Short mmCIF file of C-alpha atoms in Angstrom, two decimals:
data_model
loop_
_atom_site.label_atom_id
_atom_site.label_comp_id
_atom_site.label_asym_id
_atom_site.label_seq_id
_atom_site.Cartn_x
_atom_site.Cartn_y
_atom_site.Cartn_z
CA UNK A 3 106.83 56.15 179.53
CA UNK A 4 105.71 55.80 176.12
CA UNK A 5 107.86 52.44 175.84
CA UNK A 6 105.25 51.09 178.37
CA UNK A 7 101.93 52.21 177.10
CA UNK A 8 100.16 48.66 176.10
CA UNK A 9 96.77 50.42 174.87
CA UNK A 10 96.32 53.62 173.03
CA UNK A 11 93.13 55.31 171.69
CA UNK A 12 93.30 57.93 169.40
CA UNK A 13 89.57 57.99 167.58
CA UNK A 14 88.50 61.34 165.99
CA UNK A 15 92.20 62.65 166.07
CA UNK A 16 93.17 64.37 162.88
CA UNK A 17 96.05 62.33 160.80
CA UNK A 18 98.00 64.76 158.46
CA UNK A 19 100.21 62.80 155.50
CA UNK A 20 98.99 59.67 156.45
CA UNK A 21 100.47 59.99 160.01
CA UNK A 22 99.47 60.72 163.67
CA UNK A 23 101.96 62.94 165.16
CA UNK A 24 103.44 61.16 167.98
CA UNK A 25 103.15 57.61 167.00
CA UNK A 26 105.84 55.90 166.51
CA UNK A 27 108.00 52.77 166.77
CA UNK A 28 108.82 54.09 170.71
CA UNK A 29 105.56 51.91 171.74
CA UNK A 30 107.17 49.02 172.20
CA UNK A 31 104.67 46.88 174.30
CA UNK A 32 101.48 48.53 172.42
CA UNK A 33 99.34 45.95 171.98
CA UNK A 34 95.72 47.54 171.38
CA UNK A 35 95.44 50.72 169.54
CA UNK A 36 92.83 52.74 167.93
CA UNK A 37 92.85 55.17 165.54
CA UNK A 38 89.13 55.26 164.64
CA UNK A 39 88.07 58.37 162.00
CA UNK A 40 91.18 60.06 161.84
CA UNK A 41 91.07 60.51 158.05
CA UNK A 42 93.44 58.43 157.61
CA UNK A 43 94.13 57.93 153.96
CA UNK A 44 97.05 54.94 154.12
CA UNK A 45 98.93 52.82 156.40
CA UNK A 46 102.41 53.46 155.15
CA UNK A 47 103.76 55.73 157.74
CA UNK A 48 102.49 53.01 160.57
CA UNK A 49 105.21 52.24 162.82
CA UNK A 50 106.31 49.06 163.97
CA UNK A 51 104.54 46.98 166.95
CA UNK A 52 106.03 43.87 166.92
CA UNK A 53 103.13 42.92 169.81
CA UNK A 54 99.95 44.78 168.58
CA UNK A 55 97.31 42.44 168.92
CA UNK A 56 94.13 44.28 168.43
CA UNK A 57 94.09 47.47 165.63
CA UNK A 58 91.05 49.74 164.89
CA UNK A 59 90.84 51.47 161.74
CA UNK A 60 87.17 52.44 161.29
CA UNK A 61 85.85 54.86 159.63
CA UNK A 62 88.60 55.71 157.76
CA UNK A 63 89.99 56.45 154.02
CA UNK A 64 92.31 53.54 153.64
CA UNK A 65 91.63 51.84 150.54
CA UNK A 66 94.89 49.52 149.88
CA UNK A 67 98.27 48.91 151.22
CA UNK A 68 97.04 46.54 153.85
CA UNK A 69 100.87 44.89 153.25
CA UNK A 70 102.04 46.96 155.56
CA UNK A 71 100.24 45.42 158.05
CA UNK A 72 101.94 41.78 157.93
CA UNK A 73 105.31 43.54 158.51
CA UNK A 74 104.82 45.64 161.02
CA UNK A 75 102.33 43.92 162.95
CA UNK A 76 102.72 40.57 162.38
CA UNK A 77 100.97 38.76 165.73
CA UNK A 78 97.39 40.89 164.99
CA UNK A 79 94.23 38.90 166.31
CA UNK A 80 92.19 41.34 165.69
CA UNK A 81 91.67 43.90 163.08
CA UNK A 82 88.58 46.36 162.62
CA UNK A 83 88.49 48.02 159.12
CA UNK A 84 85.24 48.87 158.67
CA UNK A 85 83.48 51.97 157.15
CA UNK A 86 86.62 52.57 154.55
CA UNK A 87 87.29 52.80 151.31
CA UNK A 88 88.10 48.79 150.28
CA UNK A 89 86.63 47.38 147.46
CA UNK A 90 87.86 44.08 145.97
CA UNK A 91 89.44 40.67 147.26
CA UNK A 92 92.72 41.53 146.21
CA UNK A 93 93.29 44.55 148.30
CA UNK A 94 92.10 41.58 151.68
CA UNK A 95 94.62 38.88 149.62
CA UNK A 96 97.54 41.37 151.68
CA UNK A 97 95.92 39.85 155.52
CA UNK A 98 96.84 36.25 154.37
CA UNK A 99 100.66 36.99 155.94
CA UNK A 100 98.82 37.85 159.72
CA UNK A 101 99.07 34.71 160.45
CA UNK A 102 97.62 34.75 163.52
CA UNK A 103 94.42 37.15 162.77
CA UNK A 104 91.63 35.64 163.95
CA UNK A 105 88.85 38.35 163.98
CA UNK A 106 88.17 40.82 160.73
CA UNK A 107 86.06 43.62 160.10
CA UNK A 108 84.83 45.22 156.65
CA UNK A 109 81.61 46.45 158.01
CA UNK A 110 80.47 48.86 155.63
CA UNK A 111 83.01 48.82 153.23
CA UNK A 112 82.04 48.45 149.57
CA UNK A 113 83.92 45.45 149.36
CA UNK A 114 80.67 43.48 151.36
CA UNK A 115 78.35 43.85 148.42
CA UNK A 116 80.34 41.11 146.30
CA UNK A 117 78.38 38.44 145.60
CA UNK A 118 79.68 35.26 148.10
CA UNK A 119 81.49 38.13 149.90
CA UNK A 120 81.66 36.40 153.16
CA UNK A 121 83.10 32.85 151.48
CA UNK A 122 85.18 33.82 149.10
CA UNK A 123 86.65 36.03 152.74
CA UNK A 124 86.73 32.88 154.55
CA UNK A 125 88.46 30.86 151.57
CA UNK A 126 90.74 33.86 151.15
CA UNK A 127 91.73 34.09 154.77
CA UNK A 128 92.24 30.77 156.04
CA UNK A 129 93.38 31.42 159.45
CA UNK A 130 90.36 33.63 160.36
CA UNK A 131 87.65 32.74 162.72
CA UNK A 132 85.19 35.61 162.78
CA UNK A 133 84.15 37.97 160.23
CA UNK A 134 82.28 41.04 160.64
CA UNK A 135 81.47 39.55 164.26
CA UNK A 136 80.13 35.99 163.16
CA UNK A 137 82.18 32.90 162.36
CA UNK A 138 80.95 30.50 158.83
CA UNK A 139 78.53 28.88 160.89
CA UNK A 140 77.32 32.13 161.81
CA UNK A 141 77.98 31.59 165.59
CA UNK A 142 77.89 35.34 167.07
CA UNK A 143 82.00 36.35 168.48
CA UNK A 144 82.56 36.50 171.97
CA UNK A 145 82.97 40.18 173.66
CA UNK A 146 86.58 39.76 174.44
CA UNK A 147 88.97 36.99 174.73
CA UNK A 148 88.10 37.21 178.27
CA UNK A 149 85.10 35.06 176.89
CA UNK A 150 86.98 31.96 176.19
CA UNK A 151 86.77 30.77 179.33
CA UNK A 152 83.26 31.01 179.56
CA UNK A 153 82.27 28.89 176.57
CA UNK A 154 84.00 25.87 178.42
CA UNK A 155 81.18 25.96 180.93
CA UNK A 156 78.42 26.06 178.29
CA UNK A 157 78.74 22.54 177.52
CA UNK A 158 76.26 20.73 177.22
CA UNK A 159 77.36 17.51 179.46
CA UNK A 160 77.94 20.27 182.07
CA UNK A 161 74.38 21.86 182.24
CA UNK A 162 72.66 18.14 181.96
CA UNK A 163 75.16 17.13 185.12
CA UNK A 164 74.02 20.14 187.28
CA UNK A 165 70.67 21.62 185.84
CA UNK A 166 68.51 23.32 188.54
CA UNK A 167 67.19 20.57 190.66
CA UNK A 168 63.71 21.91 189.56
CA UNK A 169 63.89 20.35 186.03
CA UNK A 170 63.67 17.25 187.58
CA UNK A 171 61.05 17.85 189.48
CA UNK A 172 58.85 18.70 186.76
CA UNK A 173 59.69 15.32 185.41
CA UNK A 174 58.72 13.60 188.55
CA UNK A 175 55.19 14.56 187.53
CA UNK A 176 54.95 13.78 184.31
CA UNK A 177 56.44 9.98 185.33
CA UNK A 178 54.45 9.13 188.61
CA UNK A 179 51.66 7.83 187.07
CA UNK A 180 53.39 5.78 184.56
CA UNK A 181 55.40 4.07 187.02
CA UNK A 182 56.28 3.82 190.52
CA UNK A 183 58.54 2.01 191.15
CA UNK A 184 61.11 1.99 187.47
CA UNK A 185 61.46 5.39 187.27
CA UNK A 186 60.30 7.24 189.86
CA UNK A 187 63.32 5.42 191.73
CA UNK A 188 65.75 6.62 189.73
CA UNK A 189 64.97 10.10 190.04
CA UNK A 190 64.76 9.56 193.57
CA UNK A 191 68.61 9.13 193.41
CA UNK A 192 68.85 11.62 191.26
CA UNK A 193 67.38 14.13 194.30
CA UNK A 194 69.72 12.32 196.74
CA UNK A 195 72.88 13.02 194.69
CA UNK A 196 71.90 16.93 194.79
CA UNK A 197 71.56 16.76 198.25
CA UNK A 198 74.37 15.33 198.95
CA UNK A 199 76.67 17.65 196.34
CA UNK A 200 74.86 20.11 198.43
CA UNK A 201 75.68 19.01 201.93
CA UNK A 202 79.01 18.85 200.77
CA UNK A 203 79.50 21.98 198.81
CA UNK A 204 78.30 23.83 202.55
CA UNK A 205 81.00 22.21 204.37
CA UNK A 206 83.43 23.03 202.20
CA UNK A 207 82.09 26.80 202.80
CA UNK A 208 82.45 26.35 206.30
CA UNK A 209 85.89 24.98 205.97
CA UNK A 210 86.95 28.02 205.04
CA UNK A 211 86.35 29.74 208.07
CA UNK A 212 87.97 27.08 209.86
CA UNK A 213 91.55 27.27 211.09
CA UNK A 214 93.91 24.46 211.93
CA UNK A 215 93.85 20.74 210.30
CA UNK A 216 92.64 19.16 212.87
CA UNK A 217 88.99 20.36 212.69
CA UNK A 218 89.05 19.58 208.95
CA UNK A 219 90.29 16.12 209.34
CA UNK A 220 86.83 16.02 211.51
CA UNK A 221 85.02 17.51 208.87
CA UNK A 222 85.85 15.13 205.92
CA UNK A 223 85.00 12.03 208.41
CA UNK A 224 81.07 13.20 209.10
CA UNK A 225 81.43 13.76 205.30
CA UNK A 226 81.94 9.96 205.16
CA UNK A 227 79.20 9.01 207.48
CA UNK A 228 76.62 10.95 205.46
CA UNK A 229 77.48 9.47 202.27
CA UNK A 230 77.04 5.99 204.25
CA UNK A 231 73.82 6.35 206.22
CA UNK A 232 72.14 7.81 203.36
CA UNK A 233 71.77 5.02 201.10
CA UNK A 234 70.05 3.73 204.19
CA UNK A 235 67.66 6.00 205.22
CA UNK A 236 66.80 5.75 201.36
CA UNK A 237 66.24 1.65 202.40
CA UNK A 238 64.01 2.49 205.02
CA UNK A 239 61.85 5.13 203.19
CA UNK A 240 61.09 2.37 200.29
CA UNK A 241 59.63 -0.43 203.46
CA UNK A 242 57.41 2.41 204.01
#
């Protein structure tokens, strides 16, 4: 069982010589373990997890031998050392072999008074993103890599494509007076286009409760007839 156990908490357990009974090098597909104030005084007696990812140490006694780390758990993304004992650069120099460590944490270790702390981290520790939660622009870390995804759709070019129709219509007001015809026209089109993404995103919806191809086939065509006779109706509304 224990060969198939991919997270593992074992906060406010008590470590004797450096160790927590139990763990070992059986965990082979561990990937997310933590071992938060377990008094643990050194990492020498961690096993091996080839495919740890994210490691919590906080609140802790460890105050060197972070080598350990790079050889034992070489693909870390993530590693949370905050609240022990760590005091000077060199004792960090030791995370330059986890390669692939992207997120670090020295909350509360003594080591975050330096003066520069945070550059002379970030010049130390080139492959790092985040420290202590914030990146060198000071851009706040995601929850989880689950979050990744998400920051795609905060683009800007997205939100200024599909903003809430109401922005626009706020601008209508503003432009009426200044022009009738210019601008106002444009936005009318603007409106349109909403509509029609509209119209279109509900018969897609309704597709779904369709069965068969034919009925689809049908659907798409009065698709096509909307998209024509609108830019006609809009024709007729301007006469007026």
């Amino acid at each position: 069982a224990r060969s198939q156990v991919t997270e593992l908490v074992l906060d406010n357990c008590r470590s004797s010589n450096g160790e927590i009974e139990g763990l070992n090098d059986s965990f082979k597909e561990l990937q997310f373990l933590s071992m938060a104030n377990v008094e643990l005084t050194s990492l020498a007696k961690l096993p091996t997890l080839s495919k740890l990812r994210k490691l919590e140490l906080s609140d802790n006694v460890i105050s060197g031998g972070l080598e350990v780390l790079a050889e034992r758990c070489p693909n870390l993304t993530y590693l949370n050392l905050s609240g022990n004992k760590i005091k000077d650069l060199g004792t960090v120099e030791a995370l330059q072999n986890l390669k692939n460590l992207k997120s670090l944490d020295l909350f509360n270790c003594e080591i975050t008074n330096l003066e520069d702390y945070r550059d002379s981290i970030f010049e130390l520790l080139q492959q790092i993103t985040y420290l202590d939660g914030f990146d060198q622009e000071d851009n706040e870390a995601p929850d989880s890599e689950d979050d990744d995804d998400e920051g795609d759709e905060d683009d800007d070019d997205e939100e200024n494509e599909a903003g809430p129709p109401g922005e626009y219509e706020e601008e209508d007001d503003e432009d009426d007076g200044a022009s009738d015809l210019g601008e106002g026209e444009e936005e009318e089109e603007v409106g349109l286009s909403y509509l029609m993404k509209e119209e279109i995103q509900d018969e897609e919806d309704d597709d779904d409760y369709v069965e068969g191809g034919d009925e689809e086939e049908e659907a798409e065509g009065v698709r096509g007839e909307k998209r024509k006779r609108e830019p006609e109706d809009e024709g007729e509304e301007e006469e007026d």
